[in-house]
XYZ file of N, CA and C in Angstrom:
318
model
N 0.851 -1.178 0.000
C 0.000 0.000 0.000
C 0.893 1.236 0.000
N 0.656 2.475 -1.177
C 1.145 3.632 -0.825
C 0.916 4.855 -0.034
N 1.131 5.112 1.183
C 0.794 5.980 1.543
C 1.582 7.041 1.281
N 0.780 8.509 1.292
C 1.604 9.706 1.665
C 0.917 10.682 1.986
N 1.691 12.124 2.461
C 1.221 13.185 2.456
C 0.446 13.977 2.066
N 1.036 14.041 0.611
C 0.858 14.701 -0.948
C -0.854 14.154 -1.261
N -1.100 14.884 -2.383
C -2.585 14.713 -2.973
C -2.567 13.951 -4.153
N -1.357 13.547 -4.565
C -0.881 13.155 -5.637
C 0.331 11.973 -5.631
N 0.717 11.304 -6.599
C 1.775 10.377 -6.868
C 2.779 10.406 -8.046
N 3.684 11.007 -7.794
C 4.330 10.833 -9.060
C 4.283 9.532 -9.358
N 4.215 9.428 -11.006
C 3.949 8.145 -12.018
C 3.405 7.156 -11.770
N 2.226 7.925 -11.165
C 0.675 7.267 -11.332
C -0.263 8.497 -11.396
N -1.425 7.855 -11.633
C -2.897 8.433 -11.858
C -3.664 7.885 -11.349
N -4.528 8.542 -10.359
C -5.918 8.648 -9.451
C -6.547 7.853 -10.374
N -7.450 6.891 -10.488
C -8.006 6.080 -11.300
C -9.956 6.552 -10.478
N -9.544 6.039 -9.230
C -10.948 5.995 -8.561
C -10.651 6.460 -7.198
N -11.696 7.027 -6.772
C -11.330 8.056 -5.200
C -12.300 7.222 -4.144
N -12.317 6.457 -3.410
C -13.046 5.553 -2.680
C -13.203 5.756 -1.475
N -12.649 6.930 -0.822
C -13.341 7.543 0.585
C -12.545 7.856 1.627
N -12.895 8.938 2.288
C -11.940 8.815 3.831
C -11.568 7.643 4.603
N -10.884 7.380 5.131
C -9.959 6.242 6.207
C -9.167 6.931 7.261
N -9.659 6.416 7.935
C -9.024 6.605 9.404
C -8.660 5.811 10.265
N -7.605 5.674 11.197
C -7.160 4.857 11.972
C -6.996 5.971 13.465
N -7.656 5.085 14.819
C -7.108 6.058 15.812
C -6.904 4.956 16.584
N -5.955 5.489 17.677
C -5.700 4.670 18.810
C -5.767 5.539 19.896
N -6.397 5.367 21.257
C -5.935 6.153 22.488
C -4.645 5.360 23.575
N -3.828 6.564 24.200
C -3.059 5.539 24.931
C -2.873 6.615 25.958
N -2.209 5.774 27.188
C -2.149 5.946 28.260
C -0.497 5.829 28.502
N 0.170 7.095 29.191
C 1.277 6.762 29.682
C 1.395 6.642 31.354
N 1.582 5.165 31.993
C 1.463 4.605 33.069
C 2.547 5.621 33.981
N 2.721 5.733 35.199
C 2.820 6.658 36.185
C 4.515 6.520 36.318
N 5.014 5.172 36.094
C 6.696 5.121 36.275
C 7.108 6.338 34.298
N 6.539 6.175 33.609
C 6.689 6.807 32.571
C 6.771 8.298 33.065
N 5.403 8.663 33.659
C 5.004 9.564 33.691
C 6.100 10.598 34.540
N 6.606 9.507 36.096
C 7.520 10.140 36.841
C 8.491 10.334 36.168
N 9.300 9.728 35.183
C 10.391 9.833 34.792
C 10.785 11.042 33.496
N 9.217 11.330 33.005
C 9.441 12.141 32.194
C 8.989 13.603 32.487
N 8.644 13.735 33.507
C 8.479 15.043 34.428
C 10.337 15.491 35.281
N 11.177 14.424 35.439
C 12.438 14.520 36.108
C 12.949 15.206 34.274
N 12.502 14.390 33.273
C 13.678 14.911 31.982
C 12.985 16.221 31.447
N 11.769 16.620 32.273
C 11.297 18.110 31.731
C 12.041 18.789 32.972
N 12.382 18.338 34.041
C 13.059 19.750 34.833
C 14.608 19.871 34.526
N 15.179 18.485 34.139
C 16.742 18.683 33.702
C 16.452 19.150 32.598
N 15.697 18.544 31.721
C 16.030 19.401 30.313
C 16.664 17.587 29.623
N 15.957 17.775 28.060
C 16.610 16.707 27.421
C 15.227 16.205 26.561
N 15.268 14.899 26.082
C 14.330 14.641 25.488
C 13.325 13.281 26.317
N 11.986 13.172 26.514
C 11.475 11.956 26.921
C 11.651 10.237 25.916
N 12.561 9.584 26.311
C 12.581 8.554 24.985
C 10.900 7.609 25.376
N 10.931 7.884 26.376
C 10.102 6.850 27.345
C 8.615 7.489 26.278
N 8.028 8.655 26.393
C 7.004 9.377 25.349
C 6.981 9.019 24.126
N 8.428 9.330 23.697
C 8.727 9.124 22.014
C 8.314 8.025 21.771
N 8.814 6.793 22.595
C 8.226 5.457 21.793
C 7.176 4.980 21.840
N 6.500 5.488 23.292
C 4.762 5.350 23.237
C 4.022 5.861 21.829
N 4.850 7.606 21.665
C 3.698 7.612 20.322
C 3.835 7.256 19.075
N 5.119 6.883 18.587
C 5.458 6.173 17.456
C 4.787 4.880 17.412
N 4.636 4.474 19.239
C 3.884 2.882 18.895
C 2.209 3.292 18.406
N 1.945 4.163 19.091
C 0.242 4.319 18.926
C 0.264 5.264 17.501
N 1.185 5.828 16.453
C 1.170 6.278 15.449
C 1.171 4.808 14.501
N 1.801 4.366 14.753
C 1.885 2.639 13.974
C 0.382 2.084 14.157
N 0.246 2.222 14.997
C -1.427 1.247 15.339
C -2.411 2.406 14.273
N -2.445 3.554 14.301
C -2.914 4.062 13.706
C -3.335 4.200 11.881
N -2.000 4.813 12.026
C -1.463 4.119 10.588
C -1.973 2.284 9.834
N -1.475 1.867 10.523
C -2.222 0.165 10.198
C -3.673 0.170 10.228
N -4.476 0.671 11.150
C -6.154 0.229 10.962
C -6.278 1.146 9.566
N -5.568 2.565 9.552
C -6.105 3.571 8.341
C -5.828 2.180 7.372
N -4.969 2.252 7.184
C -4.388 1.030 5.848
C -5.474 -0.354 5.980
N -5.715 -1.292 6.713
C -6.762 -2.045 7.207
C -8.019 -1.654 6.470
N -8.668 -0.606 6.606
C -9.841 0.182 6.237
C -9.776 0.471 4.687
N -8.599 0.683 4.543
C -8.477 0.953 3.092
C -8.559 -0.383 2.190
N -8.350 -0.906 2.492
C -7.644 -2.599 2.015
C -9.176 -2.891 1.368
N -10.368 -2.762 2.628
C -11.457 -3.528 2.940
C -12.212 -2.522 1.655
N -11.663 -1.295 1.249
C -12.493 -0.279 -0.052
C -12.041 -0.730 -0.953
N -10.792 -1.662 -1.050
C -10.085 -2.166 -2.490
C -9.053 -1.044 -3.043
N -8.654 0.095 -1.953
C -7.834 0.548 -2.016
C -6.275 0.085 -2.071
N -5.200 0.832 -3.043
C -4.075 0.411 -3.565
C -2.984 1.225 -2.615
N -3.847 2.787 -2.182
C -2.832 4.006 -2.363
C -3.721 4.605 -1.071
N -3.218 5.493 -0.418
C -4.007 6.240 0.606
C -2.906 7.627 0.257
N -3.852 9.059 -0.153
C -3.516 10.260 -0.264
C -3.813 11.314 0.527
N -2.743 12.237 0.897
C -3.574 13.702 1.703
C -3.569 13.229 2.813
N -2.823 12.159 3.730
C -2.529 11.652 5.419
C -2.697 12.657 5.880
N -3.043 12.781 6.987
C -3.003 14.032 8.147
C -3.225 13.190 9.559
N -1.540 13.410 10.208
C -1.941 12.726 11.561
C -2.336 13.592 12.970
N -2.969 13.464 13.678
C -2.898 14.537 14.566
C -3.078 13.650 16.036
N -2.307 14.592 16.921
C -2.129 13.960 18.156
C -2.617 14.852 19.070
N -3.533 14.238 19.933
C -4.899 14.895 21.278
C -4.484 14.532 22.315
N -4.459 15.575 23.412
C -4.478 15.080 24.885
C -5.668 15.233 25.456
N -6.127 13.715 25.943
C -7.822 13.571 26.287
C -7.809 14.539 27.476
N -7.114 13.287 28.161
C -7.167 13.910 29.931
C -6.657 12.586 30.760
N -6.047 12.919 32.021
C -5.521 12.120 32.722
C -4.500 11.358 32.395
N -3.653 12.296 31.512
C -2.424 11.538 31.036
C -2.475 10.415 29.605
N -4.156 10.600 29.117
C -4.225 9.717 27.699
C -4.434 10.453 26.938
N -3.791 9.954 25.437
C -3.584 10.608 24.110
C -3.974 10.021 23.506
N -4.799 10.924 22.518
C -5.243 10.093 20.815
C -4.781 10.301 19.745
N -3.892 9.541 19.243
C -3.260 9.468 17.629
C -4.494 9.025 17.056
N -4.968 9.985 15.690
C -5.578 9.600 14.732
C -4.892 9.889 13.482
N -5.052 9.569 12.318
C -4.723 9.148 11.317
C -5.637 9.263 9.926
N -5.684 10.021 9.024
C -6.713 9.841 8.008
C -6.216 10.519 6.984
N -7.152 9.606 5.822
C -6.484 10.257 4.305
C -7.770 9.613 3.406
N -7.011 9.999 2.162
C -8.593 8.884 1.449
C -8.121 7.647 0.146
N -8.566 7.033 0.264
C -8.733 5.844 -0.408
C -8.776 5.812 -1.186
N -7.795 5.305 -2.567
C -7.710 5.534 -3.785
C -7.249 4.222 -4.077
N -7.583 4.130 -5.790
C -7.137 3.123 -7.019
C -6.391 3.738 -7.831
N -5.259 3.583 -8.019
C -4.335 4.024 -8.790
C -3.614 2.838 -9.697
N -3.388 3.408 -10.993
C -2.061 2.718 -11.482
C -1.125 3.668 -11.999
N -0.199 2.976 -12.758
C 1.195 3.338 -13.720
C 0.504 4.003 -14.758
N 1.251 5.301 -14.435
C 1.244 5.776 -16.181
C 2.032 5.506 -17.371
C-alpha cells in the first residue's frame, strides 16, 4: 500500500477516489513513565520513554487507516493528516486519516 502526504503520486494516476480512512488509537502513559518524564522536563533533554509510546500508537494508527483501506479495495491512501490529542488524565489520541484511492502506472 502507498501511503503519503501529498494529494498526488508521481507516475501514477488517481483512477478511482473511494473515501476517507481513518485509523485512531488512544493511549495511556502509566505513572513510572510519567515520573520519569516530568524529572527529563526539569533537567532538560528529550522523553525517549514518550517518544516510543507515540510512534507505537502512530503505527497502530497508521495500520487500521491502511486495514480500512484494504477492505475499499484501495491500492494508495492520499492527503494523510496525523494529529495527536491530549484527552485527559495523562491519555492521548493518535488519529490518522487520508482517502482511499485506485491508482495505477502511467
Amino acid at each position: 500500500m502507498i501511503v503519503t502526504t501529498t494529494n498526488s503520486l508521481d507516475g501514477y494516476r488517481v483512477d478511482t477516489y473511494l473515501g476517507i480512512v481513518s485509523g485512531e488509537t488512544i493511549i495511556g502513559a502509566n505513572v513510572f513513565k510519567d515520573f520519569f518524564a516530568s524529572i527529563t522536563d526539569i533537567v532538560g533533554g528529550r522523553s525517549s520513554a514518550y517518544e516510543r509510546v507515540l510512534r507505537e500508537a502512530k503505527a497502530t494508527a497508521m495500520a487500521e487507516m491502511e486495514m480500512q483501506a484494504r477492505t475499499f479495495g484501495a491500492n494508495a491512501i492520499i492527503g494523510i493528516d496525523l494529529d495527536y490529542e491530549t484527552i485527559r488524565d495523562g491519555m492521548m489520541m493518535v488519529t490518522a486519516s487520508g482517502t482511499a484511492v485506485k491508482t495505477s502506472k502511467i
